[in-house]
Amino acid sequence: MARLPFDSRTRVTSPYGWRVLNGARQWHNGIDLVGEDYVIRAAAPGTVAVSQMITDRTNATWQWGNYVCVYGEDGRYIYYCHMAERRVSAGQRVNAGDILGIMGSTGYSTGDHLHFEVRDSRNQSVDPTAYLGIENKVGEIGEDEPEPRESNTAWSDEAVLWATKNGIIYGDGAGNLMLDEPCTRRQMVTFLHRFARLMGRA
Ligand SMILES: [Zn+2]
């Protein structure tokens, strides 16, 4: 998965997919983001395929204005559009987090924002929110309601004690239990499946 293209607080101002713009239903090929610090960073490593300013309105992609396209190691193309300034040039290698440019409003844009677009090897746009691991909705990223704290119940006490003793989980000092190593949902499901098999239930 990729990282967010901003280090600062980031707001989704327009999600991916169908949207209504000036009364007309339109397909949005990317997602619009506004980063508080204006510094646009590479979401994933790759090689800069394009870094240019388009002013010629007969060009099909003039809307992007000042933009950078990075060809990622995973075979996807990531577009960073409407920049005020570009800080990389074509052929340059970038790591995730490297500065690509400064957010702006060049091309077809009504205000400072980053149009972030992900395309697969067939040049088809894919859902950038899945790629970034965020929700496809307008609003501040990561500002959702915190998950309710797990309450201690007798049935889980024995398991928690066992897992703590064995270094699988630890307390963060604020009443939350954390996994010792970050664990993906896939790993968790694999673990549960193996456990069920061990118990003769799968
Ligand atoms: Zn956009």
Short mmCIF file of C-alpha atoms and ligand atoms in Angstrom, two decimals:
data_model
loop_
_atom_site.label_atom_id
_atom_site.label_comp_id
_atom_site.label_asym_id
_atom_site.label_seq_id
_atom_site.Cartn_x
_atom_site.Cartn_y
_atom_site.Cartn_z
CA MET A 1 0.00 0.00 0.00
CA ALA A 2 1.03 3.57 -0.59
CA ARG A 3 1.42 6.44 1.87
CA LEU A 4 -0.49 9.72 1.74
CA PRO A 5 0.98 12.36 -0.59
CA PHE A 6 1.11 14.86 2.28
CA ASP A 7 2.84 14.69 5.67
CA SER A 8 0.46 17.28 7.07
CA ARG A 9 -3.25 17.06 7.86
CA THR A 10 -5.05 16.19 4.65
CA ARG A 11 -8.61 16.76 3.55
CA VAL A 12 -10.48 14.92 0.80
CA THR A 13 -12.38 17.64 -1.07
CA SER A 14 -13.74 15.47 -3.88
CA PRO A 15 -13.93 11.67 -3.87
CA TYR A 16 -13.28 9.21 -6.69
CA GLY A 17 -16.13 8.21 -9.00
CA TRP A 18 -19.39 9.88 -9.91
CA ARG A 19 -19.92 13.45 -8.69
CA VAL A 20 -22.15 16.36 -9.51
CA LEU A 21 -20.32 19.41 -10.83
CA ASN A 22 -22.26 22.53 -11.84
CA GLY A 23 -25.44 20.45 -11.99
CA ALA A 24 -23.99 17.79 -14.28
CA ARG A 25 -23.09 14.24 -13.32
CA GLN A 26 -19.42 13.66 -13.99
CA TRP A 27 -16.97 10.83 -13.52
CA HIS A 28 -13.95 11.81 -11.43
CA ASN A 29 -10.88 9.80 -12.42
CA GLY A 30 -9.00 10.61 -9.26
CA ILE A 31 -9.38 12.05 -5.81
CA ASP A 32 -8.88 15.69 -4.78
CA LEU A 33 -6.78 16.29 -1.70
CA VAL A 34 -5.78 19.43 0.18
CA GLY A 35 -2.70 19.18 2.38
CA GLU A 36 -2.20 21.80 5.06
CA ASP A 37 1.54 22.24 4.36
CA TYR A 38 1.23 22.27 0.52
CA VAL A 39 4.22 19.91 0.15
CA ILE A 40 3.38 17.03 -2.21
CA ARG A 41 5.30 13.82 -1.63
CA ALA A 42 5.57 10.56 -3.57
CA ALA A 43 2.94 8.10 -2.34
CA ALA A 44 5.04 5.17 -3.53
CA PRO A 45 8.51 4.60 -5.02
CA GLY A 46 9.08 4.70 -8.76
CA THR A 47 10.55 6.62 -11.66
CA VAL A 48 9.30 10.00 -12.83
CA ALA A 49 7.72 9.33 -16.24
CA VAL A 50 6.43 12.85 -16.88
CA SER A 51 7.09 16.21 -15.26
CA GLN A 52 5.63 19.05 -17.28
CA MET A 53 3.38 22.09 -17.47
CA ILE A 54 0.62 21.94 -20.07
CA THR A 55 -0.68 25.30 -21.24
CA ASP A 56 -1.82 24.25 -24.70
CA ARG A 57 -5.58 23.78 -24.37
CA THR A 58 -5.77 21.58 -27.44
CA ASN A 59 -3.84 18.97 -25.45
CA ALA A 60 -6.26 16.34 -24.10
CA THR A 61 -4.75 16.56 -20.63
CA TRP A 62 -4.37 20.35 -20.35
CA GLN A 63 -6.66 20.22 -17.28
CA TRP A 64 -3.80 18.78 -15.23
CA GLY A 65 -1.72 21.95 -15.65
CA ASN A 66 1.60 21.51 -13.92
CA TYR A 67 1.82 17.79 -13.23
CA VAL A 68 4.09 14.88 -12.38
CA CYS A 69 3.50 11.23 -13.31
CA VAL A 70 5.47 8.56 -11.46
CA TYR A 71 5.72 5.05 -12.88
CA GLY A 72 5.58 2.88 -9.78
CA GLU A 73 7.44 -0.33 -9.04
CA ASP A 74 4.06 -2.09 -8.97
CA GLY A 75 3.41 -1.17 -12.61
CA ARG A 76 0.94 1.61 -11.82
CA TYR A 77 1.13 5.23 -12.90
CA ILE A 78 0.49 7.84 -10.25
CA TYR A 79 -0.53 11.34 -11.35
CA TYR A 80 -0.03 14.43 -9.19
CA CYS A 81 -1.78 17.37 -10.85
CA HIS A 82 -2.41 21.16 -10.62
CA MET A 83 0.95 21.82 -8.91
CA ALA A 84 2.24 25.35 -8.33
CA GLU A 85 5.81 24.07 -8.66
CA ARG A 86 7.43 20.81 -9.72
CA ARG A 87 10.57 19.64 -7.91
CA VAL A 88 11.45 16.53 -9.95
CA SER A 89 12.26 15.84 -13.58
CA ALA A 90 11.57 12.94 -15.94
CA GLY A 91 13.82 9.92 -15.45
CA GLN A 92 14.47 10.69 -11.80
CA ARG A 93 14.02 7.92 -9.22
CA VAL A 94 11.88 8.73 -6.22
CA ASN A 95 11.26 6.98 -2.95
CA ALA A 96 7.99 7.13 -1.05
CA GLY A 97 7.93 10.44 0.83
CA ASP A 98 10.28 12.31 -1.53
CA ILE A 99 9.11 15.82 -2.40
CA LEU A 100 7.59 16.04 -5.88
CA GLY A 101 6.30 19.59 -5.83
CA ILE A 102 4.09 22.22 -4.25
CA MET A 103 0.30 22.15 -4.31
CA GLY A 104 -1.33 24.73 -6.54
CA SER A 105 -4.18 25.49 -8.89
CA THR A 106 -2.74 25.23 -12.41
CA GLY A 107 -4.77 23.79 -15.29
CA TYR A 108 -8.51 23.30 -14.84
CA SER A 109 -8.87 24.04 -11.14
CA THR A 110 -10.86 26.42 -9.01
CA GLY A 111 -8.59 26.40 -5.97
CA ASP A 112 -5.38 24.99 -4.53
CA HIS A 113 -5.61 21.20 -4.40
CA LEU A 114 -3.91 18.03 -5.55
CA HIS A 115 -5.70 15.86 -8.10
CA PHE A 116 -4.31 12.40 -7.29
CA GLU A 117 -4.91 9.70 -9.85
CA VAL A 118 -3.84 6.06 -10.12
CA ARG A 119 -3.82 4.18 -13.44
CA ASP A 120 -3.06 0.55 -14.09
CA SER A 121 -0.79 -0.82 -16.84
CA ARG A 122 -3.72 -0.58 -19.32
CA ASN A 123 -4.03 3.16 -18.58
CA GLN A 124 -7.36 2.67 -16.76
CA SER A 125 -7.98 4.69 -13.64
CA VAL A 126 -8.37 2.64 -10.47
CA ASP A 127 -9.78 3.63 -7.08
CA PRO A 128 -7.03 5.73 -5.48
CA THR A 129 -8.61 5.50 -2.03
CA ALA A 130 -8.05 1.73 -1.89
CA TYR A 131 -4.46 2.40 -2.99
CA LEU A 132 -3.99 4.96 -0.19
CA GLY A 133 -5.97 2.99 2.38
CA ILE A 134 -8.44 5.81 3.04
CA GLU A 135 -12.20 6.18 2.82
CA ASN A 136 -13.73 7.48 -0.39
CA LYS A 137 -15.56 10.41 1.15
CA VAL A 138 -15.20 14.14 1.70
CA GLY A 139 -13.54 15.12 4.97
CA GLU A 140 -10.38 15.17 7.01
CA ILE A 141 -8.42 11.93 6.68
CA GLY A 142 -8.03 10.02 9.93
CA GLU A 143 -10.51 12.16 11.83
CA ASP A 144 -13.04 9.41 12.34
CA GLU A 145 -14.52 8.50 15.68
CA PRO A 146 -12.05 6.51 17.75
CA GLU A 147 -12.97 2.86 18.11
CA PRO A 148 -14.62 2.11 21.42
CA ARG A 149 -12.26 0.66 23.96
CA GLU A 150 -12.54 -3.03 24.59
CA SER A 151 -14.01 -3.70 27.99
CA ASN A 152 -12.42 -6.35 30.12
CA THR A 153 -14.65 -9.35 30.37
CA ALA A 154 -14.04 -12.52 32.29
CA TRP A 155 -14.17 -14.74 29.21
CA SER A 156 -11.22 -12.91 27.59
CA ASP A 157 -9.07 -12.31 30.67
CA GLU A 158 -7.37 -15.69 30.46
CA ALA A 159 -6.57 -15.19 26.76
CA VAL A 160 -5.23 -11.67 27.30
CA LEU A 161 -3.03 -12.84 30.16
CA TRP A 162 -1.65 -15.68 28.07
CA ALA A 163 -0.99 -13.40 25.06
CA THR A 164 0.70 -10.77 27.24
CA LYS A 165 2.94 -13.35 28.93
CA ASN A 166 3.95 -14.69 25.54
CA GLY A 167 4.78 -11.27 24.13
CA ILE A 168 2.02 -11.37 21.50
CA ILE A 169 0.27 -8.27 22.80
CA TYR A 170 1.14 -5.45 25.19
CA GLY A 171 -0.69 -2.63 26.91
CA ASP A 172 -0.01 0.91 25.67
CA GLY A 173 -0.51 2.39 29.12
CA ALA A 174 -3.81 3.98 28.09
CA GLY A 175 -5.95 0.92 28.49
CA ASN A 176 -5.52 -0.35 24.93
CA LEU A 177 -4.07 -3.69 24.01
CA MET A 178 -1.69 -3.59 21.07
CA LEU A 179 -0.29 -6.40 18.95
CA ASP A 180 3.46 -6.71 19.47
CA GLU A 181 4.02 -6.76 15.71
CA PRO A 182 1.70 -4.96 13.28
CA CYS A 183 -0.64 -7.62 11.96
CA THR A 184 -2.77 -7.39 8.83
CA ARG A 185 -6.32 -8.69 8.64
CA ARG A 186 -5.05 -11.37 6.24
CA GLN A 187 -2.49 -12.54 8.80
CA MET A 188 -5.17 -12.53 11.48
CA VAL A 189 -7.50 -14.66 9.34
CA THR A 190 -4.62 -17.04 8.53
CA PHE A 191 -3.88 -17.33 12.22
CA LEU A 192 -7.53 -18.06 13.07
CA HIS A 193 -7.77 -20.60 10.27
CA ARG A 194 -4.66 -22.45 11.45
CA PHE A 195 -5.94 -22.38 14.98
CA ALA A 196 -9.33 -23.76 13.93
CA ARG A 197 -7.59 -26.52 11.95
CA LEU A 198 -5.51 -27.36 15.00
CA MET A 199 -8.71 -27.69 16.96
CA GLY A 200 -10.17 -29.93 14.25
CA ARG A 201 -12.82 -27.43 13.20
CA ALA A 202 -11.65 -26.50 9.71
ZN ZN B 1 -9.68 15.96 -9.36
#
